[in-house]
Amino acid sequence: MKSPLISLLLAGSLVAPVWADRASTEPIQPIEPHEVTEPEKVELGKKLFFEPRLSASGFISCNSCHNLSRGGSDNLPTSIGHNWQEGPINSPTVLNSSMSVAQFWDGRAADLREQAGGPIANPMEMAFSHLLTIDVLQSIPEYRQMFADIYGTEKIDIDQVTDAIAAFEETLVTPNSRFDQWLKGDDDALTANELAGYETFKSIGCTACHNGPAAGGTSFQRMGVVEPYVTDNPAEGRVAITGEDADRFNFKVPTLRNVELTYPYFHDGAYWELEKVVDVMARLQLGRKLSDEDINNMTAFLKTLTGDQPDFILPNLPPSTNDTPRPRPFD
Amino acid sequence: MKSPLISLLLAGSLVAPVWADRASTEPIQPIEPHEVTEPEKVELGKKLFFEPRLSASGFISCNSCHNLSRGGSDNLPTSIGHNWQEGPINSPTVLNSSMSVAQFWDGRAADLREQAGGPIANPMEMAFSHLLTIDVLQSIPEYRQMFADIYGTEKIDIDQVTDAIAAFEETLVTPNSRFDQWLKGDDDALTANELAGYETFKSIGCTACHNGPAAGGTSFQRMGVVEPYVTDNPAEGRVAITGEDADRFNFKVPTLRNVELTYPYFHDGAYWELEKVVDVMARLQLGRKLSDEDINNMTAFLKTLTGDQPDFILPNLPPSTNDTPRPRPFD
């Protein structure tokens, strides 16, 4: 018979397995739940994220293109903006975006705060202005009160707006995927095929770029290393920001977290099927022609990266007042 | 000293006041919470209500124009439809819509089930087809499973889709407004001004049309009884359905529940301020020119009709598969 101490240790190992080892040796780390330190700010940011009055039309909110019911994306090749304008590039998911080295495909915003102001004033997207945004919010007593409670002043400014939106976005992490359960030591969390797919994913070199907790977002890389990527999308990537010719067609490596939910793929949204994406990336980036079995296994692995999705009460937005600037959807 | 029995009766009357009297004698009755009898169907309907894949673009859902963060409306004069088309009429709130005698301003749908199929296939709204809707849903295993669990068949049809959406919409009642608290006997729930506004509301005859639990929705009435309503909106109301000349400019009386949230007002969405709406309605429908005091009191009363807003977790939508028909936002 085992001693009680050994039984206890064995039982303990079942509930708290040796996860530290895998997490420290694998190129992808588990996503940890976000700890909210400023709940009021997060609540305000959530309202603002769903707030169509941050757009000229009164119709488009952050959630229109980063739909939290749909993996934080709009599942369109490129987005629909003000007046149904066709956006220039695929909307990246907002989920786990706080882990990115920078924001936008070309990294033109340093962080979520800087990013959040962009679409509001972009004439192709929400087509509003920061000034009008403030006029709208300042005209609504419930918003005035929330901003005053958080920022200690009755005078709302755009930095507070983007700060609150970013605070909410920072909560949008997706822990507890099956892959993370495996990383934390649950050997049964992945099937043999999924594990084989992950082994291929590592062995052919995908993790050179898709690494870190978000399995991406840590660097800018050239799209089309071995073979060029053929697209009619005119985006040139990071060169637009740095002016460096070496940055042409360099894009931020997208996160693979929740990739099952964030179709279509690539900066032009040209590919809808994960199997094809795996094939294209292996060929263009790594010069590898994968077998169907490898492709299927890697696709199966990628689908284990779907984590806990946002889980919150749909926010209620306070009504406009007679002083609130009115939306102009058809001007 | 009072006898223990009298003390008990007096105490009892404080917790359970004589609400039955007011509710039975007043022209507006309290809204009762909805009792969910089929929670799985309601959950499915909620997903479908937020489902942009019921539109040709993959961008517009029921919630786009009946935004549950905004009193079940889009707060636009008329709605933005597929390809940014300008809708012909103001989107009515979906809140408490189950209490209406019929659906749409002209009552062309008998009930919520019949209504729900309309916007999906309307080329001005979601611009999809019922056939494609079924193709989309049938291609997604999670939807197939939900429909099978509820309707007992693997074969999804449009009647199931609208049935589930309607089941969710039936939950969207807004009990517990301050006015309802007053109706149920809480004398302190309304201020003196609000109560004076309600008295005027009744005495000048508004309750002839705005009655029942929803304070409207019980009948079709002419817009412009005493004076004509001037608008450039071409809608002619119920005559379009009945062909009866007597029904020209007859519209379904809108609910006044949550009217504070459902601006702008009237079938053309031409008025944004409740004070002006009160003035116009009194003049055109009742031949009364109200004092500013009356207008302000009635506006204050109307704002007491804001009840508990929808309170649920934002739904997660299951991902498309390789077989799912793709959205065509720019075709």
XYZ file of C-alpha atoms in Angstrom:
662
model
C 0.000 0.000 0.000
C 1.054 3.569 -0.673
C 1.668 5.811 2.285
C -0.960 8.521 2.857
C 1.673 11.122 1.967
C 2.345 9.570 -1.445
C -1.389 9.237 -2.113
C -1.806 12.882 -1.291
C 1.047 13.888 -3.590
C -0.344 11.776 -6.421
C -3.831 13.201 -5.956
C -2.326 16.663 -5.840
C -0.525 16.128 -9.101
C -3.855 15.373 -10.735
C -5.394 18.701 -9.740
C -2.286 20.850 -10.137
C -0.169 19.328 -12.897
C 3.320 20.335 -13.945
C 2.141 23.194 -16.131
C 5.039 25.512 -15.371
C 7.324 23.310 -17.439
C 5.350 23.427 -20.680
C 4.549 27.088 -20.388
C 8.196 27.957 -19.989
C 9.477 25.671 -22.722
C 6.816 26.139 -25.404
C 6.928 29.148 -27.753
C 3.290 29.968 -26.981
C 2.302 30.781 -23.423
C -1.116 30.470 -21.808
C -3.363 33.511 -21.668
C -4.176 34.519 -18.140
C -7.505 36.109 -17.165
C -7.407 39.890 -16.978
C -7.664 41.343 -13.515
C -9.863 44.406 -13.505
C -8.453 47.097 -11.255
C -10.738 49.951 -12.355
C -14.216 48.470 -12.862
C -15.930 51.838 -13.376
C -13.542 52.754 -16.153
C -14.077 49.374 -17.799
C -17.847 49.848 -17.631
C -17.564 53.283 -19.211
C -15.247 51.905 -21.891
C -17.730 49.146 -22.633
C -20.490 51.670 -23.207
C -18.226 53.703 -25.464
C -17.222 50.562 -27.385
C -20.912 49.985 -28.196
C -21.656 53.695 -28.728
C -22.826 54.508 -32.289
C -22.891 58.205 -31.378
C -19.111 58.197 -31.755
C -19.794 58.064 -35.520
C -21.148 60.717 -37.871
C -24.049 58.480 -38.847
C -24.986 57.456 -35.325
C -24.929 53.900 -36.703
C -21.365 52.610 -36.452
C -19.663 51.731 -33.185
C -16.368 50.019 -32.380
C -18.406 46.831 -32.067
C -19.619 47.145 -35.681
C -16.237 46.045 -37.047
C -14.837 44.406 -33.907
C -17.978 42.468 -33.109
C -17.653 40.833 -29.706
C -20.276 38.276 -30.667
C -17.953 37.171 -33.474
C -14.450 36.811 -32.143
C -13.948 40.580 -32.067
C -14.031 40.853 -35.864
C -16.612 41.541 -38.576
C -15.900 38.444 -40.638
C -15.717 40.502 -43.817
C -12.714 40.769 -46.167
C -12.554 44.484 -45.497
C -14.939 46.507 -43.387
C -18.015 48.544 -44.194
C -17.489 52.147 -43.182
C -19.480 55.368 -43.207
C -21.771 55.602 -46.212
C -20.994 51.921 -46.958
C -17.464 52.755 -48.017
C -15.285 49.710 -48.591
C -12.417 49.659 -46.113
C -8.841 49.265 -47.294
C -7.824 46.371 -45.064
C -9.152 43.509 -42.960
C -10.305 44.500 -39.453
C -8.075 42.708 -36.957
C -9.719 41.133 -33.936
C -9.818 43.238 -30.807
C -9.506 40.093 -28.666
C -6.123 39.872 -26.955
C -5.059 42.989 -28.862
C -3.555 44.458 -25.696
C -0.726 41.927 -26.136
C 0.345 43.350 -29.502
C 3.616 45.194 -29.927
C 1.629 47.953 -31.669
C -1.816 48.491 -33.190
C -3.126 48.347 -36.791
C -1.598 46.050 -39.432
C 1.169 48.590 -40.005
C 1.660 49.349 -36.318
C 0.949 53.038 -36.754
C -0.517 53.284 -33.244
C 1.731 52.487 -30.309
C -1.043 51.150 -28.098
C -4.783 50.697 -27.697
C -5.248 54.265 -26.457
C -3.686 55.675 -29.580
C -5.572 53.209 -31.754
C -9.016 53.972 -30.359
C -8.991 57.547 -31.601
C -8.245 56.505 -35.188
C -11.479 54.967 -36.490
C -13.657 57.645 -34.841
C -12.106 60.380 -36.982
C -11.315 58.307 -40.085
C -13.615 59.488 -42.902
C -13.645 55.923 -44.273
C -14.761 54.444 -40.960
C -16.822 56.325 -38.367
C -16.273 59.649 -40.155
C -16.709 61.732 -37.018
C -14.333 64.113 -35.269
C -12.855 64.109 -31.805
C -14.414 67.500 -31.189
C -17.912 66.300 -32.042
C -17.353 63.155 -29.983
C -16.742 65.332 -26.964
C -19.766 67.510 -27.763
C -21.971 64.427 -27.875
C -20.681 62.926 -24.633
C -20.614 66.231 -22.798
C -24.294 66.784 -23.656
C -25.397 63.629 -21.838
C -25.566 63.922 -18.035
C -24.978 60.212 -17.373
C -21.741 60.340 -19.367
C -20.660 63.578 -17.688
C -21.169 61.886 -14.332
C -19.238 58.739 -15.294
C -16.290 60.698 -16.653
C -16.292 62.976 -13.610
C -16.321 59.992 -11.241
C -13.374 58.401 -13.031
C -11.263 61.338 -14.187
C -12.195 63.862 -11.545
C -13.291 66.594 -13.925
C -16.521 67.679 -15.563
C -14.644 68.408 -18.757
C -14.477 65.357 -20.984
C -11.573 65.117 -23.415
C -10.637 62.636 -26.132
C -7.770 61.169 -24.123
C -10.252 60.126 -21.450
C -12.465 58.592 -24.130
C -9.680 56.498 -25.634
C -8.323 55.656 -22.173
C -11.685 54.209 -21.132
C -12.126 52.297 -24.397
C -8.618 50.862 -24.035
C -9.318 49.869 -20.414
C -12.315 47.894 -21.631
C -10.370 46.377 -24.516
C -7.696 45.211 -22.096
C -10.311 42.981 -20.479
C -10.922 41.228 -23.799
C -8.526 38.360 -23.300
C -9.544 34.785 -24.022
C -8.009 32.368 -21.522
C -8.818 28.707 -21.084
C -8.558 27.491 -24.677
C -7.980 23.769 -25.001
C -4.450 24.544 -26.077
C -3.914 26.506 -22.861
C -5.332 23.644 -20.844
C -2.749 21.431 -22.510
C -0.006 23.995 -21.863
C -1.033 23.939 -18.219
C -0.567 20.215 -18.094
C -3.845 18.594 -19.113
C -2.599 15.912 -21.503
C -6.148 15.022 -22.528
C -6.994 18.535 -23.670
C -5.683 17.914 -27.191
C -6.319 15.004 -29.527
C -3.444 13.162 -31.173
C -4.164 14.945 -34.461
C -4.199 18.379 -32.823
C -0.942 17.636 -31.052
C 0.604 16.385 -34.289
C -0.533 19.618 -35.936
C 1.126 21.631 -33.198
C 4.352 19.656 -33.594
C 4.367 20.392 -37.326
C 3.516 24.021 -36.598
C 6.660 24.246 -34.496
C 8.940 22.045 -36.577
C 8.427 23.875 -39.865
C 8.999 27.243 -38.189
C 5.596 28.932 -37.776
C 6.507 29.818 -34.203
C 9.337 32.024 -35.406
C 6.592 34.626 -35.894
C 3.517 33.221 -34.166
C 4.800 33.120 -30.617
C 4.052 34.571 -27.211
C 0.719 34.336 -25.372
C -1.203 35.647 -28.386
C 0.632 33.385 -30.845
C 1.411 36.506 -32.826
C 1.406 40.251 -32.425
C 5.012 40.313 -31.245
C 6.726 41.497 -34.435
C 6.391 42.839 -37.980
C 7.223 40.405 -40.757
C 7.255 40.361 -44.508
C 4.161 38.866 -46.158
C 5.696 36.630 -48.836
C 9.236 35.698 -47.843
C 9.959 32.799 -50.167
C 7.282 33.545 -52.763
C 5.479 36.847 -53.187
C 1.911 37.153 -51.913
C -0.369 37.962 -54.840
C -3.150 40.414 -53.999
C -4.913 43.378 -55.540
C -4.956 45.068 -52.133
C -2.682 48.112 -52.356
C -1.594 48.122 -48.691
C 2.190 48.169 -48.391
C 2.442 47.630 -44.667
C 4.951 49.154 -42.344
C 6.833 51.118 -45.016
C 3.938 53.594 -44.912
C 4.995 54.422 -41.342
C 8.789 54.108 -41.369
C 9.513 55.130 -44.962
C 12.114 52.345 -44.986
C 12.095 50.293 -48.150
C 13.000 47.243 -46.080
C 9.597 47.549 -44.412
C 7.654 47.156 -47.660
C 5.017 44.421 -47.244
C 5.964 44.073 -43.607
C 2.815 43.648 -41.550
C 2.206 43.005 -37.914
C 1.988 39.241 -37.410
C -1.664 38.633 -36.523
C -2.594 36.713 -33.394
C -3.717 33.145 -33.983
C -5.812 33.159 -30.846
C -9.456 32.486 -31.798
C -8.416 32.216 -35.428
C -11.326 29.843 -35.986
C -13.603 32.843 -35.391
C -11.730 35.595 -37.218
C -12.087 34.607 -40.873
C -11.462 35.750 -43.559
C -7.681 35.848 -43.267
C -4.616 37.930 -44.153
C -4.503 41.705 -44.347
C -6.648 41.630 -47.484
C -9.155 39.128 -46.106
C -8.803 37.111 -49.273
C -8.829 33.617 -47.733
C -11.778 32.119 -45.906
C -10.603 28.576 -45.245
C -8.018 27.833 -42.583
C -6.756 24.854 -44.570
C -5.853 27.129 -47.473
C -4.278 29.667 -45.153
C -2.025 26.990 -43.661
C -1.018 25.854 -47.142
C -0.317 29.396 -48.361
C 1.671 30.418 -45.313
C 3.810 27.273 -45.379
C 4.628 27.820 -49.048
C 5.101 31.597 -49.099
C 6.775 32.106 -45.744
C 8.618 28.830 -45.264
C 8.976 27.265 -48.711
C 7.189 24.135 -47.596
C 4.545 22.209 -49.492
C 2.530 20.481 -46.795
C 0.639 17.214 -47.166
C -3.126 17.221 -46.743
C -2.639 15.336 -43.497
C -0.310 18.000 -42.134
C -2.686 20.738 -43.231
C -5.639 19.071 -41.576
C -3.729 18.465 -38.370
C -2.457 22.029 -38.237
C -5.960 23.340 -38.863
C -7.209 21.141 -36.047
C -4.475 22.545 -33.795
C -5.377 26.125 -34.732
C -8.973 25.521 -33.669
C -7.758 24.589 -30.174
C -6.699 28.233 -29.748
C -10.312 29.359 -29.311
C -10.578 30.574 -25.720
C -13.299 31.874 -23.464
C -15.178 34.555 -25.360
C -16.290 37.889 -23.884
C -18.918 37.289 -21.248
C -20.732 40.405 -20.094
C -24.105 42.071 -19.974
C -24.956 44.069 -23.093
C -24.479 47.691 -22.010
C -27.320 50.187 -21.925
C -26.496 53.567 -23.396
C -27.821 56.749 -21.813
C -30.240 58.733 -23.996
C -29.310 61.869 -25.885
C -30.677 65.177 -24.671
C -32.113 68.101 -26.593
C -28.563 69.495 -26.645
C -26.916 66.433 -28.166
C -25.599 66.968 -31.706
C -27.746 64.833 -33.980
C -26.447 62.057 -36.210
C -26.157 62.857 -39.906
C -26.347 59.489 -41.647
C -27.255 60.704 -45.111
C -25.421 64.022 -45.412
C -53.452 52.012 21.543
C -54.218 50.229 18.320
C -55.071 46.579 18.508
C -52.410 44.169 17.178
C -54.754 43.308 14.300
C -55.056 46.912 13.163
C -51.284 47.407 13.465
C -50.805 44.354 11.324
C -53.226 45.601 8.712
C -51.599 49.018 8.630
C -48.119 47.517 8.335
C -49.367 45.180 5.662
C -50.775 48.042 3.669
C -47.322 49.591 3.565
C -45.692 46.579 1.928
C -48.600 45.534 -0.258
C -50.515 48.677 -1.126
C -53.858 48.915 -2.868
C -52.367 48.643 -6.355
C -55.176 46.567 -7.786
C -57.388 49.636 -7.694
C -55.152 51.925 -9.764
C -54.233 49.274 -12.277
C -57.877 48.514 -12.913
C -59.047 52.107 -13.022
C -56.229 53.761 -14.947
C -56.103 53.597 -18.763
C -52.488 52.354 -18.669
C -51.684 49.105 -16.887
C -48.360 48.004 -15.407
C -46.061 45.844 -17.487
C -45.427 42.494 -15.908
C -42.107 40.650 -16.295
C -42.114 38.043 -19.031
C -42.030 34.456 -17.859
C -39.744 32.398 -20.051
C -41.219 28.976 -20.714
C -38.793 27.883 -23.445
C -35.326 29.146 -22.470
C -33.492 27.284 -25.240
C -35.693 28.849 -27.882
C -35.160 32.292 -26.360
C -31.386 31.756 -26.406
C -31.490 30.722 -30.059
C -33.691 33.705 -30.878
C -31.242 36.003 -29.125
C -28.382 34.726 -31.253
C -30.474 35.161 -34.401
C -31.437 38.690 -33.326
C -27.729 39.576 -33.205
C -26.846 37.544 -36.321
C -25.458 39.673 -39.202
C -25.348 36.575 -41.390
C -29.092 36.975 -41.851
C -28.216 39.892 -44.152
C -26.661 39.885 -47.628
C -23.766 42.015 -46.385
C -23.049 40.003 -43.262
C -23.120 43.365 -41.480
C -26.728 44.109 -40.535
C -28.636 42.251 -37.833
C -32.017 42.832 -36.220
C -30.086 44.632 -33.479
C -28.658 47.138 -35.984
C -31.988 48.981 -36.236
C -33.598 47.708 -33.041
C -30.566 48.280 -30.865
C -31.140 46.783 -27.431
C -28.524 49.107 -25.975
C -30.702 52.020 -27.105
C -34.299 51.328 -26.168
C -34.694 48.832 -29.001
C -34.382 51.528 -31.661
C -31.642 53.054 -33.807
C -32.317 56.672 -32.836
C -32.267 57.720 -36.473
C -35.114 59.412 -38.377
C -35.227 56.481 -40.765
C -32.922 53.499 -40.792
C -29.749 52.701 -42.682
C -30.244 49.595 -44.787
C -28.153 47.459 -47.125
C -25.682 49.531 -49.121
C -26.521 52.529 -46.868
C -29.973 52.871 -48.392
C -32.189 55.342 -46.578
C -35.176 53.555 -45.104
C -38.687 54.822 -45.776
C -39.915 55.039 -42.202
C -38.769 55.288 -38.571
C -37.793 51.961 -36.988
C -40.213 51.304 -34.139
C -38.807 50.002 -30.871
C -38.829 46.244 -30.423
C -39.335 46.697 -26.674
C -42.826 45.640 -25.590
C -43.688 45.070 -29.248
C -45.328 41.758 -28.379
C -48.181 43.825 -26.917
C -49.040 45.462 -30.228
C -52.231 44.661 -32.095
C -50.077 44.127 -35.210
C -46.534 44.835 -36.415
C -45.014 47.621 -38.563
C -46.455 51.152 -38.650
C -49.117 49.993 -41.101
C -49.814 46.728 -39.306
C -48.969 44.625 -42.338
C -47.695 41.778 -40.164
C -50.131 40.143 -37.786
C -47.535 39.275 -35.177
C -43.828 39.155 -34.337
C -43.350 35.866 -36.200
C -44.702 37.357 -39.391
C -42.741 40.580 -38.828
C -39.370 38.921 -38.317
C -39.236 37.533 -41.832
C -39.796 40.947 -43.418
C -36.528 42.844 -42.917
C -34.385 39.795 -43.747
C -35.741 39.664 -47.291
C -36.409 43.391 -47.791
C -33.913 44.692 -50.394
C -33.904 48.056 -48.581
C -33.022 46.481 -45.231
C -31.049 43.252 -44.862
C -31.418 42.445 -48.576
C -31.106 38.710 -48.092
C -33.512 35.891 -48.897
C -35.192 33.315 -46.710
C -33.582 30.586 -48.796
C -30.065 31.922 -48.236
C -30.821 32.437 -44.547
C -31.572 28.751 -44.262
C -28.442 27.854 -46.265
C -26.302 29.891 -43.865
C -27.822 28.470 -40.691
C -27.909 24.911 -42.017
C -24.175 25.099 -42.788
C -23.262 25.754 -39.134
C -23.298 22.678 -36.887
C -24.026 24.624 -33.687
C -27.136 26.139 -35.261
C -28.228 22.785 -36.674
C -27.966 21.322 -33.190
C -29.907 24.137 -31.541
C -32.715 23.983 -34.082
C -32.831 20.196 -33.823
C -33.019 20.339 -30.024
C -35.900 22.808 -30.145
C -37.862 21.821 -33.249
C -37.037 18.135 -33.380
C -35.727 18.125 -36.929
C -32.374 18.569 -38.644
C -34.054 20.570 -41.380
C -34.165 24.268 -40.509
C -36.944 26.347 -42.088
C -37.767 30.041 -42.034
C -40.782 29.558 -39.773
C -38.478 28.153 -37.107
C -36.161 31.128 -37.559
C -38.912 33.691 -37.105
C -40.491 31.663 -34.304
C -37.231 31.735 -32.332
C -36.649 35.438 -32.982
C -40.210 36.192 -31.858
C -39.743 34.089 -28.715
C -36.729 36.216 -27.830
C -38.552 39.444 -28.668
C -41.399 38.437 -26.364
C -38.930 38.599 -23.477
C -38.176 42.241 -24.271
C -40.682 43.793 -21.910
C -39.720 46.645 -19.636
C -41.448 46.370 -16.264
C -40.784 48.406 -13.154
C -40.861 51.929 -14.586
C -41.526 54.620 -12.018
C -44.968 55.026 -13.510
C -45.634 51.318 -12.948
C -44.424 51.617 -9.376
C -46.969 54.380 -8.937
C -49.675 52.300 -10.616
C -48.867 49.555 -8.149
C -49.445 51.888 -5.240
C -46.145 53.631 -4.519
C -47.326 57.224 -4.120
C -43.756 58.490 -3.893
C -42.725 57.047 -7.247
C -43.850 60.155 -9.146
C -43.168 63.805 -8.425
C -45.987 66.317 -8.277
C -45.030 67.619 -11.729
C -44.993 64.152 -13.244
C -48.361 63.378 -11.727
C -49.749 66.695 -12.985
C -48.424 65.780 -16.423
C -50.204 62.448 -16.278
C -53.426 64.127 -15.222
C -53.228 66.473 -18.210
C -52.322 63.519 -20.437
C -55.565 61.882 -19.411
C -57.782 64.925 -19.249
C -57.033 66.220 -22.736
C -57.615 62.776 -24.225
C -54.192 61.266 -25.036
C -55.277 57.998 -23.435
C -57.975 57.567 -26.047
C -55.138 56.158 -28.180
C -52.214 55.674 -25.806
C -53.699 53.094 -23.506
C -53.107 49.549 -22.334
C -49.908 48.244 -20.766
C -47.774 49.610 -23.603
C -49.520 53.012 -23.609
C -50.092 52.490 -27.308
C -50.014 49.734 -29.875
C -53.672 48.894 -29.354
C -55.165 50.569 -32.430
C -54.585 52.363 -35.729
C -55.320 56.079 -35.724
C -55.141 58.928 -38.148
C -52.003 61.075 -37.928
C -53.433 64.587 -38.069
C -57.051 64.544 -36.902
C -57.712 68.223 -36.262
C -54.878 69.639 -38.354
C -52.958 67.743 -41.042
C -49.458 66.496 -40.228
C -47.002 68.129 -42.624
C -44.212 65.818 -43.769
C -42.288 65.000 -46.908
C -42.402 61.324 -45.978
C -44.579 59.573 -48.555
C -45.873 56.813 -46.248
C -49.657 56.657 -46.284
C -50.146 54.183 -43.489
C -52.741 51.507 -43.264
C -54.416 52.280 -46.608
C -51.482 50.508 -48.236
C -52.708 47.306 -46.600
C -56.481 47.630 -46.597
C -56.981 49.701 -49.739
C -59.645 51.584 -47.801
C -59.515 55.331 -48.314
C -60.607 55.775 -44.698
C -57.284 54.238 -43.659
C -55.179 56.899 -45.366
C -52.637 58.293 -42.870
C -53.804 55.803 -40.301
C -50.786 54.445 -38.451
C -50.421 52.089 -35.561
C -50.321 54.167 -32.383
C -46.743 53.797 -31.129
C -46.067 52.663 -27.594
C -45.002 55.407 -25.205
C -43.086 52.967 -23.051
C -39.403 54.030 -22.942
C -40.253 56.982 -25.171
C -37.369 58.877 -23.561
C -35.050 56.398 -25.335
C -36.751 56.021 -28.714
C -36.221 59.423 -30.322
C -36.639 60.732 -32.959
C -40.433 60.558 -33.053
C -43.390 59.944 -35.384
C -43.386 57.632 -38.389
C -41.059 60.001 -40.243
C -38.712 60.516 -37.299
C -38.933 64.258 -37.867
C -39.079 65.370 -34.226
C -36.288 64.890 -31.708
C -37.602 66.710 -28.658
C -40.356 65.265 -26.522
C -41.574 68.740 -25.641
C -42.261 69.490 -29.307
C -43.894 66.106 -29.806
C -46.276 66.786 -26.943
C -47.112 70.181 -28.407
C -47.656 68.820 -31.929
C -49.773 65.880 -30.832
C -51.999 68.047 -28.628
C -52.585 70.490 -31.476
C -52.972 68.076 -34.391
C -54.821 65.253 -32.687
C -56.779 67.071 -30.002
C -56.984 70.703 -31.072
C -55.336 71.862 -27.872
C -52.622 74.470 -27.498
C -50.823 73.522 -24.317
C -49.012 75.891 -21.972
C -45.276 75.451 -21.491
C -46.006 74.239 -17.978
C -48.334 71.538 -19.242
C -45.831 70.529 -21.895
C -43.032 70.282 -19.380
C -45.137 68.293 -16.943
C -46.309 65.911 -19.634
C -42.741 65.443 -20.824
C -41.722 64.707 -17.250
C -44.534 62.166 -17.018
C -43.489 60.502 -20.280
C -39.994 60.004 -18.923
C -41.414 57.998 -16.018
C -42.408 55.323 -18.557
C -38.789 54.164 -18.911
C -38.700 50.653 -17.487
C -36.076 48.028 -16.832
C -34.020 47.661 -19.992
C -32.901 44.343 -21.499
C -30.437 42.662 -19.191
C -28.625 39.710 -20.697
C -25.202 38.447 -21.694
C -24.129 39.485 -25.172
C -24.570 36.320 -27.252
C -21.678 34.546 -28.918
C -22.334 33.470 -32.474
C -21.004 30.171 -33.780
C -18.424 30.466 -36.573
C -19.154 29.872 -40.226
C -17.770 26.756 -41.864
C -16.167 26.265 -45.244
C -19.668 25.478 -46.540
C -21.302 28.674 -45.313
C -22.399 31.038 -48.101
C -20.186 34.099 -47.838
C -21.419 37.626 -47.257
C -21.475 39.918 -50.281
C -21.283 43.420 -48.852
C -20.161 45.233 -51.986
C -21.881 43.328 -54.819
